[in-house]
């Protein structure tokens, strides 16, 4: 009796092995599949088998070792009935669907397919690694101090995004597109439920109002850009101080400046005249000098007379 049982087991197992080994049935799952938290994820694995193949068993083993079996209703499939097992004969694929994908669903899923033409286990490619991602919240950006910045002031900017998975990163750019990421410091916090919270701190030692625009970008765990936030540093507005001057005071200034400049002009005129007056006084000739002056005048008059005669001679000369 014991012998027949053993023989039966060997026979049973060997028929499976032959069927699996002859290559009539094969399953090719993708190695990695990405699911998004809160959304539906379906793992699909194409099956290669004769077209008239009949599926006898299909089950999936989840990372938590639960087994989901074809033919059992979704409600029976555990975790609040989120899982469903299927076989699509037209597409020739086996699948495992899960609604409301959760972080805990991440890991290796193994399938087992038994048909009338052979069977395939996870050793033969019936397995998938599920990676779960969660999109980060739209980042928030702010500066300290927040406003009334002065030129050359040291300003620290912050950029924060949370509820993402897996770990992502934050990049910084200025208005010219210069990448400042390497000057920033990022801290990563893993909150309850395995979510990540990213916070990046970027300090500008000498802020300038001519380059006041900054942008931070959140790169999700899968390397995709997930969100951007922009900030224009708020400098103290110089326009406000000029507005303090009322029209009346401007008019008063004009009047005052006008009278001051008139005064200066008058002073300048007097100054120009006074030296002349002084010169005249200083130059009051002494007696001898006056005589010399008279002599000089007489000489000049004589010379002029001579010249008159001279020119006449010259005219005569040219007439010759
Ligand atoms: C910016 O710099 C960071 C690190 O320095 C780098 O990882 C990233 O790819 C850069 N981004 C761009 C758009 O150049």
XYZ file of C-alpha atoms in Angstrom, residues 11-278:
268
model
C 4.445 9.304 -11.322
C 2.424 12.393 -10.607
C 5.499 14.544 -10.110
C 7.313 13.182 -13.152
C 4.404 13.952 -15.488
C 4.529 17.536 -14.273
C 8.237 17.716 -14.817
C 7.979 16.342 -18.339
C 5.178 18.746 -19.166
C 7.106 21.703 -17.778
C 10.310 20.687 -19.409
C 8.927 20.231 -22.918
C 8.431 23.966 -23.275
C 4.821 23.820 -24.441
C 3.825 26.256 -21.694
C 5.794 29.287 -20.581
C 5.033 32.531 -18.764
C 7.000 35.729 -19.194
C 6.285 38.348 -16.554
C 7.932 41.760 -16.617
C 10.656 41.839 -14.007
C 9.487 45.079 -12.378
C 6.120 46.780 -12.409
C 5.295 50.212 -10.954
C 2.120 50.919 -9.068
C 0.834 54.183 -7.669
C -0.463 54.435 -4.139
C -4.227 54.706 -3.989
C -4.688 53.551 -7.578
C -5.347 50.213 -9.189
C -2.398 48.061 -10.158
C -2.618 45.074 -12.461
C 0.260 42.658 -12.882
C -0.050 40.966 -16.269
C 2.055 38.073 -17.489
C 1.749 36.728 -21.039
C 1.422 32.956 -21.352
C 2.811 30.951 -24.265
C 0.887 27.713 -24.755
C -1.013 25.780 -27.461
C -4.150 27.736 -28.399
C -6.468 25.007 -27.111
C -4.760 24.997 -23.701
C -6.970 24.548 -20.660
C -6.037 26.294 -17.431
C -6.414 24.106 -14.399
C -4.882 26.169 -11.582
C -3.615 29.687 -11.168
C -2.447 31.233 -7.982
C -0.380 34.192 -6.903
C 1.702 34.409 -3.782
C 2.081 37.943 -2.374
C 5.130 39.301 -0.482
C 3.281 38.726 2.800
C 2.933 35.027 1.798
C -0.801 35.224 1.251
C -1.951 33.173 -1.698
C -4.618 34.403 -4.104
C -6.315 31.652 -6.098
C -8.218 31.821 -9.385
C -11.882 31.033 -9.028
C -12.224 32.445 -5.557
C -14.238 35.615 -5.461
C -12.497 38.927 -4.798
C -14.085 39.052 -1.367
C -12.224 35.904 -0.395
C -8.906 37.293 -1.506
C -8.000 39.002 1.746
C -7.026 42.581 2.574
C -10.620 43.709 2.256
C -11.081 42.063 -1.097
C -8.639 44.311 -2.907
C -7.082 41.463 -4.890
C -8.376 39.624 -7.886
C -6.862 36.818 -9.940
C -7.623 36.391 -13.618
C -6.920 34.430 -16.757
C -7.549 36.072 -20.136
C -7.638 33.294 -22.738
C -8.012 35.687 -25.691
C -4.962 37.692 -24.698
C -3.285 34.576 -23.297
C -2.250 36.227 -20.070
C -2.604 35.641 -16.375
C -3.030 38.615 -14.099
C -3.292 39.789 -10.528
C -5.168 42.984 -9.888
C -5.214 45.055 -6.731
C -7.327 48.112 -6.036
C -6.220 50.991 -3.792
C -2.567 49.991 -3.994
C -0.723 50.477 -0.727
C 2.871 50.804 0.253
C 2.729 47.459 2.000
C 1.920 45.844 -1.355
C 5.448 46.442 -2.547
C 7.603 43.367 -3.074
C 7.883 40.101 -5.012
C 4.787 38.381 -6.389
C 5.075 34.784 -7.556
C 2.661 32.996 -9.807
C 1.941 29.341 -10.390
C 0.152 28.275 -13.576
C -1.031 24.699 -14.202
C -2.557 23.772 -17.544
C -3.441 20.525 -19.278
C -0.286 21.004 -21.313
C 2.095 21.688 -18.432
C 2.804 23.966 -15.513
C 4.960 26.973 -14.793
C 6.194 28.229 -11.432
C 8.127 31.316 -10.383
C 11.387 29.564 -11.254
C 10.265 29.731 -14.878
C 9.683 33.477 -15.032
C 6.332 33.584 -13.283
C 7.211 36.381 -10.897
C 7.173 40.174 -10.657
C 8.704 42.768 -8.399
C 6.141 45.468 -7.633
C 7.469 48.918 -6.850
C 5.038 51.369 -5.390
C 5.359 55.121 -5.865
C 3.473 58.037 -4.379
C 3.462 61.494 -5.887
C 4.799 64.251 -3.648
C 2.548 67.146 -2.724
C 2.987 70.370 -4.692
C 6.075 71.944 -3.079
C 5.834 75.055 -0.940
C 8.600 77.663 -1.051
C 9.345 80.568 1.261
C 12.173 82.795 2.439
C 13.445 84.034 5.792
C 13.234 86.975 6.136
C 10.074 86.960 4.111
C 9.963 90.635 3.047
C 11.579 94.072 3.286
C 14.893 92.558 2.220
C 17.874 94.845 1.790
C 20.566 94.567 -0.853
C 23.412 92.181 0.039
C 21.399 90.702 2.879
C 21.735 87.003 3.708
C 18.492 85.219 2.824
C 17.552 81.595 3.433
C 15.017 79.898 1.192
C 13.078 76.754 2.014
C 11.330 74.268 -0.259
C 9.178 71.474 1.158
C 7.216 68.566 -0.340
C 5.742 65.577 1.450
C 3.699 62.371 1.220
C 5.889 60.982 -1.537
C 7.351 57.549 -2.020
C 10.023 56.473 -2.488
C 12.678 58.967 -1.454
C 12.920 61.885 -3.875
C 15.024 65.025 -4.120
C 14.741 68.805 -4.529
C 16.683 70.881 -7.059
C 17.232 74.677 -7.015
C 17.523 77.119 -9.917
C 17.785 80.910 -10.219
C 16.143 83.146 -12.829
C 18.945 82.420 -15.299
C 18.439 78.657 -14.940
C 21.684 78.229 -12.993
C 21.592 75.026 -10.981
C 22.208 75.792 -7.283
C 21.323 72.322 -5.982
C 24.833 71.578 -4.775
C 24.706 74.698 -2.546
C 21.509 73.552 -0.842
C 21.066 71.211 2.098
C 18.319 68.607 1.961
C 16.806 66.784 4.893
C 14.616 63.712 4.434
C 12.154 62.536 6.996
C 10.219 59.269 6.801
C 6.866 59.770 8.407
C 4.426 57.177 9.635
C 3.137 55.059 6.802
C 6.594 55.187 5.181
C 5.904 58.468 3.377
C 8.839 60.762 2.779
C 8.979 64.454 3.601
C 11.635 66.441 1.731
C 12.927 69.784 2.936
C 15.681 71.702 1.189
C 17.416 74.792 2.573
C 19.256 77.178 0.281
C 21.049 80.231 1.652
C 22.060 83.182 -0.500
C 24.778 85.129 1.312
C 24.290 88.371 -0.614
C 20.837 88.637 -2.120
C 20.259 91.111 -4.921
C 17.003 92.655 -6.112
C 18.249 92.315 -9.688
C 18.335 88.531 -9.246
C 15.402 87.897 -6.953
C 13.647 85.007 -8.685
C 14.204 81.392 -7.574
C 12.586 78.050 -8.334
C 12.661 74.651 -6.652
C 11.780 71.384 -8.348
C 10.725 68.120 -6.744
C 12.061 64.987 -8.392
C 10.091 61.904 -7.393
C 11.550 58.568 -6.417
C 11.270 57.312 -9.971
C 13.369 60.245 -11.246
C 10.440 62.129 -12.756
C 9.846 65.824 -12.091
C 6.725 65.974 -9.946
C 6.320 69.616 -8.985
C 7.758 73.128 -9.099
C 7.453 76.160 -6.845
C 8.653 79.698 -7.570
C 9.655 82.564 -5.333
C 10.405 86.230 -5.933
C 12.366 87.622 -3.007
C 10.582 90.655 -1.620
C 12.978 93.567 -1.303
C 12.135 96.816 0.460
C 10.558 99.068 -2.137
C 12.515 102.296 -2.622
C 9.533 103.939 -4.424
C 7.682 104.369 -1.116
C 10.176 106.854 0.377
C 9.865 109.315 -2.567
C 6.095 109.257 -2.254
C 6.441 110.818 1.208
C 7.312 114.160 -0.433
C 4.119 116.092 -1.001
C 3.665 118.462 -3.911
C 3.753 121.417 -1.518
C 7.132 120.497 -0.094
C 8.499 119.940 -3.612
C 7.279 123.472 -4.518
C 8.858 124.837 -1.333
C 12.150 123.180 -2.261
C 12.001 124.695 -5.731
C 11.376 128.161 -4.243
C 14.163 127.782 -1.694
C 16.640 126.472 -4.262
C 15.590 129.278 -6.571
C 16.245 132.018 -3.993
C 19.513 130.402 -2.919
C 20.791 130.293 -6.467
C 19.691 133.894 -7.096
C 21.572 134.877 -3.973
C 24.659 133.022 -5.121
C 24.443 134.668 -8.522
C 24.215 138.113 -6.939
C 27.160 137.347 -4.702
C 29.199 136.197 -7.685
C 28.365 139.370 -9.568
C 29.421 141.541 -6.621
C 32.611 139.522 -6.229
C 33.430 140.008 -9.911
C 32.877 143.766 -9.625
C 34.741 144.309 -6.353
C 38.193 143.220 -7.524
C 37.962 145.742 -10.405
C 37.059 148.456 -7.951
C 40.037 147.468 -5.824
